Coordinates of N, CA, C and O in Angstrom, one line a residue:
M1001 N 79.5 95.9 68.1 CA 80.4 95.3 69.0 C 81.6 96.2 69.2 O 82.1 96.8 68.3
N1002 N 82.1 96.3 70.4 CA 83.2 97.2 70.7 C 84.5 96.6 70.1 O 84.7 95.4 70.1
S1003 N 85.5 97.4 69.7 CA 86.7 97.0 69.3 C 87.5 96.5 70.5 O 87.3 96.8 71.6
F1004 N 88.6 95.7 70.2 CA 89.4 95.2 71.3 C 90.0 96.4 72.1 O 90.1 96.3 73.3
E1005 N 90.5 97.4 71.4 CA 91.1 98.6 72.1 C 90.1 99.2 73.1 O 90.5 99.5 74.2
E1006 N 88.8 99.3 72.7 CA 87.8 99.9 73.6 C 87.6 99.0 74.8 O 87.5 99.4 75.9
I1007 N 87.4 97.7 74.5 CA 87.2 96.7 75.6 C 88.4 96.7 76.6 O 88.2 96.7 77.8
Y1008 N 89.6 96.8 76.0 CA 90.8 96.8 76.9 C 90.8 98.1 77.7 O 91.0 98.0 78.9
A1009 N 90.5 99.2 77.1 CA 90.5 100.5 77.9 C 89.5 100.5 78.9 O 89.7 101.1 80.0
E1010 N 88.3 100.0 78.6 CA 87.2 100.0 79.6 C 87.4 99.1 80.8 O 86.9 99.3 81.8
N1011 N 88.2 98.0 80.5 CA 88.2 96.9 81.6 C 89.5 96.7 82.2 O 89.6 96.0 83.2
Y1012 N 90.6 97.3 81.7 CA 92.0 96.9 82.2 C 92.1 97.2 83.7 O 92.5 96.4 84.5
R1013 N 91.7 98.5 84.1 CA 91.9 98.9 85.5 C 91.0 98.0 86.5 O 91.5 97.6 87.5
T1014 N 89.9 97.7 86.1 CA 89.0 96.8 86.9 C 89.6 95.5 87.1 O 89.7 94.9 88.2
M1015 N 90.1 94.9 86.0 CA 90.7 93.6 86.1 C 92.0 93.6 86.9 O 92.3 92.7 87.6
F1016 N 92.7 94.7 86.7 CA 93.9 94.9 87.5 C 93.6 94.9 89.0 O 94.3 94.2 89.8
R1017 N 92.6 95.6 89.4 CA 92.2 95.6 90.9 C 91.8 94.3 91.4 O 92.2 93.8 92.5
V1018 N 91.0 93.5 90.5 CA 90.6 92.2 91.0 C 91.8 91.3 91.2 O 91.9 90.6 92.2
A1019 N 92.7 91.3 90.1 CA 93.8 90.4 90.2 C 94.7 90.8 91.4 O 95.3 89.9 92.1
A1020 N 94.9 92.1 91.5 CA 95.8 92.6 92.6 C 95.3 92.1 94.0 O 96.1 91.8 94.9
R1021 N 94.0 92.2 94.2 CA 93.4 91.7 95.5 C 93.6 90.2 95.6 O 93.8 89.8 96.8
M1022 N 93.5 89.5 94.6 CA 93.6 88.1 94.7 C 95.0 87.5 94.8 O 95.3 86.6 95.5
V1023 N 95.9 88.2 94.0 CA 97.3 87.7 93.9 C 98.3 88.5 94.8 O 99.0 87.9 95.5
G1024 N 98.2 89.8 94.7 CA 99.0 90.6 95.6 C 100.4 91.0 95.1 O 101.0 91.9 95.6
N1025 N 100.8 90.4 94.0 CA 102.2 90.6 93.5 C 102.0 91.4 92.2 O 101.5 90.8 91.3
I1026 N 102.5 92.6 92.1 CA 102.2 93.4 90.9 C 102.8 92.8 89.6 O 102.2 92.8 88.6
E1027 N 104.0 92.1 89.7 CA 104.6 91.5 88.5 C 103.7 90.4 88.1 O 103.4 90.2 86.9
D1028 N 103.2 89.5 89.0 CA 102.3 88.5 88.7 C 101.0 89.0 88.1 O 100.5 88.4 87.1
V1029 N 100.5 90.1 88.6 CA 99.2 90.7 88.1 C 99.4 91.1 86.7 O 98.6 90.9 85.9
S1030 N 100.5 91.8 86.4 CA 100.8 92.2 85.0 C 100.9 91.1 84.1 O 100.3 91.1 83.0
D1031 N 101.5 90.0 84.5 CA 101.7 88.8 83.6 C 100.3 88.2 83.4 O 100.0 87.8 82.2
I1032 N 99.5 88.1 84.4 CA 98.1 87.5 84.3 C 97.3 88.3 83.4 O 96.7 87.7 82.5
L1033 N 97.3 89.6 83.5 CA 96.5 90.5 82.7 C 97.0 90.4 81.2 O 96.2 90.4 80.3
Q1034 N 98.3 90.3 81.0 CA 98.8 90.2 79.6 C 98.3 88.9 79.1 O 97.8 88.9 77.9
E1035 N 98.3 87.8 79.7 CA 97.8 86.5 79.2 C 96.4 86.6 78.9 O 95.9 86.1 77.9
I1036 N 95.6 87.2 79.8 CA 94.1 87.3 79.6 C 93.8 88.1 78.4 O 93.0 87.7 77.5
F1037 N 94.4 89.3 78.3 CA 94.0 90.1 77.1 C 94.6 89.5 75.8 O 93.9 89.7 74.7
I1038 N 95.7 88.8 75.8 CA 96.2 88.2 74.6 C 95.2 87.1 74.2 O 94.9 86.9 73.0
D1039 N 94.8 86.4 75.2 CA 93.8 85.3 74.9 C 92.5 85.8 74.4 O 92.0 85.3 73.4
F1040 N 92.1 86.9 75.0 CA 90.8 87.5 74.5 C 90.9 88.0 73.1 O 90.1 87.8 72.2
F1041 N 92.1 88.7 72.8 CA 92.3 89.2 71.5 C 92.4 88.0 70.5 O 91.8 88.1 69.4
N1042 N 93.1 86.9 70.8 CA 93.2 85.8 69.9 C 91.9 85.2 69.7 O 91.5 84.8 68.5
K1043 N 91.0 85.0 70.7 CA 89.7 84.4 70.5 C 88.8 85.3 69.6 O 88.1 84.8 68.7
T1044 N 88.8 86.6 69.9 CA 87.9 87.5 69.1 C 88.4 87.7 67.7 O 87.6 87.8 66.8
S1045 N 89.7 87.7 67.5 CA 90.2 87.9 66.1 C 90.1 86.7 65.3 O 90.1 86.8 64.1
S1046 N 89.9 85.5 65.9 CA 89.7 84.3 65.1 C 88.3 84.1 64.8 O 87.9 83.1 64.2
G1047 N 87.4 85.0 65.2 CA 86.0 85.0 64.8 C 85.1 84.6 65.9 O 83.9 84.6 65.8
K1048 N 85.6 84.2 67.1 CA 84.7 83.8 68.2 C 84.0 85.0 68.7 O 84.7 86.0 69.0
I1049 N 82.7 84.9 68.9 CA 81.9 86.0 69.5 C 81.8 85.8 71.0 O 81.2 84.8 71.4
I1050 N 82.2 86.7 71.7 CA 82.1 86.8 73.2 C 81.0 87.7 73.5 O 81.1 88.9 73.4
Q1051 N 79.8 87.2 73.9 CA 78.6 88.0 74.1 C 78.8 89.0 75.2 O 78.3 90.2 75.1
H1052 N 79.4 88.6 76.3 CA 79.6 89.5 77.4 C 81.0 89.6 77.8 O 81.5 88.9 78.7
P1053 N 81.8 90.5 77.1 CA 83.2 90.6 77.3 C 83.6 90.9 78.8 O 84.6 90.3 79.2
K1054 N 82.9 91.7 79.5 CA 83.3 92.1 80.9 C 83.1 90.8 81.7 O 84.0 90.5 82.5
S1055 N 82.1 90.0 81.6 CA 81.9 88.8 82.4 C 83.0 87.8 82.0 O 83.6 87.2 82.9
W1056 N 83.3 87.7 80.7 CA 84.3 86.8 80.3 C 85.7 87.2 80.9 O 86.5 86.3 81.4
L1057 N 86.0 88.5 80.9 CA 87.2 89.0 81.5 C 87.3 88.8 83.0 O 88.4 88.3 83.5
Y1058 N 86.2 89.0 83.7 CA 86.2 88.7 85.1 C 86.5 87.2 85.4 O 87.3 86.9 86.2
R1059 N 85.8 86.3 84.7 CA 86.0 84.9 84.9 C 87.4 84.5 84.5 O 88.1 83.7 85.2
A1060 N 88.0 85.0 83.4 CA 89.3 84.7 83.0 C 90.3 85.2 84.0 O 91.3 84.4 84.4
T1061 N 90.1 86.4 84.6 CA 91.0 87.0 85.6 C 91.0 86.1 86.8 O 92.1 85.7 87.4
V1062 N 89.8 85.7 87.3 CA 89.6 84.9 88.5 C 90.3 83.5 88.3 O 91.1 83.1 89.1
N1063 N 90.1 82.9 87.1 CA 90.7 81.6 86.9 C 92.2 81.7 86.8 O 92.9 80.8 87.4
K1064 N 92.8 82.7 86.2 CA 94.2 82.8 86.1 C 94.8 83.1 87.5 O 95.8 82.6 87.9
C1065 N 94.1 83.9 88.3 CA 94.6 84.1 89.7 C 94.5 82.9 90.5 O 95.5 82.6 91.3
I1066 N 93.5 82.1 90.3 CA 93.4 80.8 91.0 C 94.6 79.9 90.6 O 95.2 79.2 91.4
D1067 N 94.8 79.8 89.3 CA 95.9 79.1 88.8 C 97.3 79.6 89.4 O 98.1 78.7 89.8
N1068 N 97.4 80.8 89.5 CA 98.6 81.5 90.0 C 98.7 81.0 91.5 O 99.8 80.7 91.9
H1069 N 97.6 81.1 92.2 CA 97.6 80.7 93.6 C 98.0 79.2 93.8 O 98.8 78.9 94.7
R1070 N 97.5 78.4 93.0 CA 97.8 76.9 93.1 C 99.3 76.7 92.8 O 100.0 75.9 93.4
S1071 N 99.9 77.5 91.8 CA 101.3 77.3 91.5 C 102.2 77.8 92.6 O 103.2 77.4 92.8
K1072 N 101.8 78.9 93.3 CA 102.6 79.5 94.3 C 102.3 78.9 95.7 O 103.0 79.1 96.6
K1073 N 101.1 78.4 95.9 CA 100.6 77.8 97.1 C 100.3 78.8 98.2 O 100.1 78.4 99.4
N1074 N 100.4 80.0 97.9 CA 100.0 81.0 98.9 C 99.7 82.3 98.3 O 100.4 82.7 97.3
L1075 N 98.8 83.1 98.9 CA 98.6 84.5 98.3 C 99.4 85.4 99.1 O 99.6 85.3 100.3
Q1076 N 99.9 86.4 98.4 CA 100.7 87.4 99.0 C 99.9 88.7 99.2 O 98.9 88.9 98.4
D1077 N 100.2 89.4 100.2 CA 99.4 90.7 100.5 C 99.9 91.8 99.6 O 101.1 91.8 99.2
L1078 N 99.0 92.6 99.2 CA 99.3 93.8 98.4 C 99.2 95.0 99.3 O 98.2 95.3 99.9
D1079 N 100.3 95.8 99.4 CA 100.3 97.0 100.1 C 100.1 98.2 99.2 O 101.0 98.7 98.7
S1080 N 98.8 98.4 98.9 CA 98.5 99.5 98.0 C 98.6 100.8 98.6 O 98.2 101.0 99.7
A1081 N 99.2 101.8 97.9 CA 99.4 103.1 98.5 C 98.2 103.9 98.5 O 98.0 104.8 99.4
G1082 N 97.3 103.8 97.5 CA 96.1 104.6 97.5 C 96.4 106.0 97.1 O 97.4 106.4 96.4
S1083 N 95.7 107.0 97.7 CA 96.0 108.4 97.5 C 97.2 108.8 98.4 O 97.5 108.2 99.3
I1084 N 97.7 109.9 98.0 CA 98.9 110.5 98.7 C 98.4 111.1 100.0 O 97.4 111.9 100.0
Q1085 N 99.0 110.6 101.1 CA 98.6 111.2 102.4 C 99.8 111.5 103.2 O 100.9 111.0 102.9
T1086 N 99.7 112.3 104.2 CA 100.8 112.7 105.1 C 100.5 112.4 106.5 O 99.4 112.3 106.9
G1087 N 101.6 112.3 107.3 CA 101.5 112.3 108.7 C 100.6 111.1 109.3 O 100.7 110.0 108.9
T1088 N 99.8 111.5 110.2 CA 98.9 110.6 110.9 C 97.9 109.9 109.9 O 97.7 108.7 110.1
E1089 N 97.4 110.6 108.9 CA 96.5 110.0 108.0 C 97.2 108.8 107.3 O 96.6 107.7 107.1
L1090 N 98.4 108.9 107.0 CA 99.2 107.8 106.3 C 99.4 106.6 107.2 O 99.2 105.5 106.8
V1091 N 99.7 106.9 108.4 CA 99.9 105.8 109.4 C 98.6 105.1 109.7 O 98.6 103.9 109.7
E1092 N 97.5 105.9 109.9 CA 96.2 105.3 110.1 C 95.8 104.4 108.9 O 95.2 103.4 109.0
A1093 N 96.0 105.0 107.7 CA 95.6 104.2 106.5 C 96.3 102.9 106.3 O 95.7 101.9 106.0
R1094 N 97.7 103.0 106.6 CA 98.4 101.8 106.5 C 98.0 100.7 107.6 O 98.0 99.6 107.3
E1095 N 97.8 101.2 108.8 CA 97.3 100.3 109.8 C 96.0 99.7 109.5 O 95.8 98.5 109.6
L1096 N 95.0 100.5 109.0 CA 93.8 99.9 108.6 C 93.9 98.9 107.4 O 93.3 97.9 107.4
N1097 N 94.8 99.3 106.4 CA 95.0 98.4 105.3 C 95.6 97.1 105.8 O 95.2 96.0 105.3
E1098 N 96.5 97.1 106.7 CA 97.1 95.9 107.3 C 96.1 95.1 108.0 O 96.1 93.9 107.9
I1099 N 95.3 95.7 108.8 CA 94.2 95.0 109.6 C 93.3 94.3 108.6 O 93.0 93.1 108.8
I1100 N 92.9 95.0 107.6 CA 91.9 94.4 106.6 C 92.6 93.3 105.8 O 92.1 92.2 105.6
L1101 N 93.9 93.4 105.5 CA 94.6 92.4 104.7 C 94.8 91.1 105.6 O 94.7 90.0 105.1
I1102 N 95.0 91.3 106.9 CA 95.2 90.2 107.8 C 93.8 89.4 107.9 O 93.8 88.2 107.7
A1103 N 92.8 90.2 108.0 CA 91.4 89.5 108.1 C 91.1 88.9 106.7 O 90.6 87.7 106.7
F1104 N 91.4 89.5 105.6 CA 91.2 89.0 104.3 C 92.0 87.6 104.1 O 91.5 86.7 103.5
S1105 N 93.2 87.6 104.6 CA 94.1 86.5 104.5 C 93.5 85.2 105.2 O 93.9 84.1 104.9
K1106 N 92.7 85.4 106.2 CA 92.1 84.3 106.9 C 91.0 83.6 106.2 O 90.5 82.6 106.5
L1107 N 90.5 84.2 105.1 CA 89.4 83.7 104.3 C 89.9 82.6 103.4 O 91.1 82.5 103.0
K1108 N 89.1 81.6 103.0 CA 89.4 80.6 102.0 C 89.5 81.2 100.7 O 88.8 82.3 100.5
P1109 N 90.1 80.6 99.8 CA 90.2 81.2 98.4 C 88.9 81.5 97.8 O 88.8 82.6 97.2
E1110 N 87.9 80.7 97.9 CA 86.6 81.0 97.3 C 85.9 82.1 98.0 O 85.2 82.9 97.4
E1111 N 86.2 82.3 99.3 CA 85.6 83.4 100.0 C 86.3 84.7 99.6 O 85.7 85.8 99.5
K1112 N 87.6 84.7 99.4 CA 88.4 85.9 98.9 C 87.8 86.3 97.5 O 87.7 87.4 97.3
L1113 N 87.6 85.3 96.7 CA 87.1 85.6 95.4 C 85.7 86.3 95.5 O 85.4 87.3 94.9
L1114 N 84.8 85.7 96.3 CA 83.5 86.3 96.5 C 83.6 87.7 97.1 O 82.9 88.7 96.5
A1115 N 84.4 88.0 98.1 CA 84.6 89.3 98.7 C 85.1 90.2 97.6 O 84.7 91.4 97.6
T1116 N 86.1 89.8 96.8 CA 86.7 90.6 95.8 C 85.7 91.1 94.8 O 85.6 92.3 94.5
V1117 N 85.0 90.2 94.2 CA 84.0 90.6 93.1 C 82.9 91.4 93.7 O 82.4 92.3 93.1
Y1118 N 82.5 91.1 94.9 CA 81.5 91.9 95.6 C 82.0 93.4 95.8 O 81.3 94.3 95.5
S1119 N 83.2 93.5 96.2 CA 83.8 94.8 96.4 C 83.9 95.7 95.1 O 84.0 96.8 95.1
E1120 N 83.8 95.0 94.0 CA 83.9 95.6 92.7 C 82.5 96.1 92.2 O 82.4 96.8 91.2
G1121 N 81.5 95.9 93.1 CA 80.2 96.4 92.8 C 79.4 95.6 91.8 O 78.4 96.0 91.2
L1122 N 79.7 94.3 91.6 CA 78.9 93.5 90.7 C 77.6 93.0 91.3 O 77.5 92.9 92.5
S1123 N 76.6 92.9 90.5 CA 75.3 92.5 90.9 C 75.4 91.0 91.3 O 76.4 90.3 90.9
Y1124 N 74.4 90.4 92.0 CA 74.4 89.0 92.4 C 74.4 88.1 91.1 O 75.1 87.1 91.1
K1125 N 73.8 88.6 90.1 CA 73.8 87.8 88.8 C 75.1 87.7 88.3 O 75.6 86.7 87.8
E1126 N 75.8 88.9 88.2 CA 77.2 88.9 87.7 C 78.2 88.1 88.6 O 79.0 87.4 88.1
I1127 N 78.0 88.2 89.9 CA 78.8 87.4 90.8 C 78.6 86.0 90.6 O 79.6 85.2 90.5
S1128 N 77.4 85.6 90.3 CA 77.1 84.2 90.0 C 77.8 83.7 88.7 O 78.4 82.6 88.7
E1129 N 77.8 84.6 87.7 CA 78.4 84.2 86.4 C 79.9 84.1 86.6 O 80.6 83.2 86.1
V1130 N 80.5 85.1 87.4 CA 82.0 85.1 87.5 C 82.5 84.0 88.4 O 83.5 83.3 88.1
T1131 N 81.8 83.7 89.5 CA 82.3 82.7 90.5 C 81.8 81.3 90.2 O 82.4 80.4 90.8
G1132 N 80.7 81.2 89.5 CA 80.1 79.8 89.3 C 79.3 79.4 90.4 O 78.8 78.2 90.5
I1133 N 79.0 80.3 91.4 CA 78.0 80.0 92.5 C 76.6 80.2 91.9 O 76.4 81.1 91.2
K1134 N 75.8 79.3 92.4 CA 74.4 79.4 91.9 C 73.8 80.8 92.4 O 74.1 81.2 93.5
F1135 N 73.0 81.4 91.5 CA 72.4 82.7 91.8 C 71.7 82.7 93.2 O 71.9 83.6 94.0
S1136 N 71.0 81.6 93.4 CA 70.2 81.5 94.7 C 71.1 81.4 95.9 O 70.6 81.6 97.0
S1137 N 72.3 81.1 95.8 CA 73.2 80.9 96.9 C 74.2 82.1 97.1 O 74.8 82.2 98.2
V1138 N 74.3 83.0 96.2 CA 75.2 84.1 96.3 C 75.0 84.9 97.6 O 75.9 85.2 98.4
G1139 N 73.7 85.3 97.8 CA 73.4 86.2 99.0 C 73.9 85.5 100.3 O 74.5 86.1 101.2
K1140 N 73.5 84.2 100.5 CA 73.8 83.4 101.7 C 75.3 83.3 101.8 O 75.9 83.5 102.9
M1141 N 76.1 82.9 100.8 CA 77.5 82.8 100.8 C 78.2 84.1 101.1 O 79.2 84.1 101.9
L1142 N 77.7 85.1 100.5 CA 78.3 86.4 100.7 C 78.1 86.9 102.1 O 79.0 87.4 102.8
S1143 N 76.9 86.7 102.7 CA 76.6 87.0 104.1 C 77.6 86.3 105.0 O 78.1 87.0 106.0
R1144 N 77.8 85.0 104.8 CA 78.7 84.3 105.6 C 80.1 84.8 105.6 O 80.8 84.9 106.5
T1145 N 80.5 85.1 104.3 CA 81.9 85.6 104.1 C 82.1 86.9 104.8 O 83.1 87.1 105.5
L1146 N 81.1 87.8 104.7 CA 81.3 89.1 105.3 C 81.2 89.0 106.8 O 81.9 89.7 107.6
K1147 N 80.4 88.1 107.3 CA 80.4 87.8 108.8 C 81.7 87.3 109.3 O 82.2 87.7 110.4
K1148 N 82.3 86.4 108.5 CA 83.6 85.9 108.8 C 84.7 87.0 108.9 O 85.5 87.1 109.8
M1149 N 84.6 88.0 107.9 CA 85.5 89.1 107.9 C 85.2 90.0 109.1 O 86.2 90.4 109.8
E1150 N 84.0 90.2 109.5 CA 83.7 91.0 110.6 C 84.2 90.4 111.9 O 84.9 91.0 112.7
I1151 N 84.1 89.1 112.1 CA 84.7 88.4 113.2 C 86.2 88.6 113.3 O 86.7 88.8 114.4
E1152 N 86.8 88.3 112.2 CA 88.3 88.5 112.1 C 88.7 90.0 112.5 O 89.7 90.2 113.2
L1153 N 87.9 90.9 112.0 CA 88.3 92.3 112.3 C 88.1 92.6 113.7 O 88.9 93.4 114.4
K1154 N 87.0 92.1 114.4 CA 86.8 92.3 115.8 C 87.9 91.6 116.6 O 88.3 92.2 117.7
K1155 N 88.4 90.5 116.2 CA 89.6 89.9 116.9 C 90.8 90.8 116.9 O 91.6 90.8 117.9
Q1156 N 90.9 91.7 116.0 CA 92.0 92.6 115.9 C 91.6 93.9 116.5 O 92.3 95.0 116.3
K1157 N 90.5 94.0 117.2 CA 90.0 95.2 117.9 C 89.6 96.3 116.9 O 89.8 97.4 117.2
Y1158 N 89.2 95.9 115.7 CA 88.7 96.8 114.8 C 87.2 96.7 114.6 O 86.7 95.6 114.3
E1159 N 86.4 97.8 114.8 CA 85.0 97.8 114.7 C 84.6 98.4 113.3 O 85.2 99.4 112.8
L1160 N 83.7 97.7 112.6 CA 83.3 98.2 111.3 C 82.5 99.5 111.3 O 82.5 100.2 110.4
Y1161 N 81.7 99.7 112.4 CA 80.9 100.9 112.5 C 80.9 101.4 113.9 O 81.4 100.9 114.8

């Protein structure tokens, strides 16, 4: 079994991205991740064996983000800088980011969760474990969510391809 430090190092950035997409406020994301990793450390140091740490961390991250959303009653957009760009590239990247965030904001919380974990490259089985959606329903729900995003993007005059 991996040590806490190894699990932390392997998963922190991924959980940060997931939380940032769901919550959007960097301070809240930092607080959420701190709570999650403290909880994980306490559980494992007290002898509890967590068979699939990455799945546990995804689920805990998602749950904490949902709790945060409920307490704040709205999700905030995250304006991530990404890579350093100049001139026209920067303007285009910001405009695209804004268009995508607007479309993303139109989704229901469970659809945001589904789109977020899908964007992280999880398999349908992992998505099912993280979201609690039946494995047999993941593909259908994901297809509907992505179609909804596509419709919202087209409303903003943005074509996916």
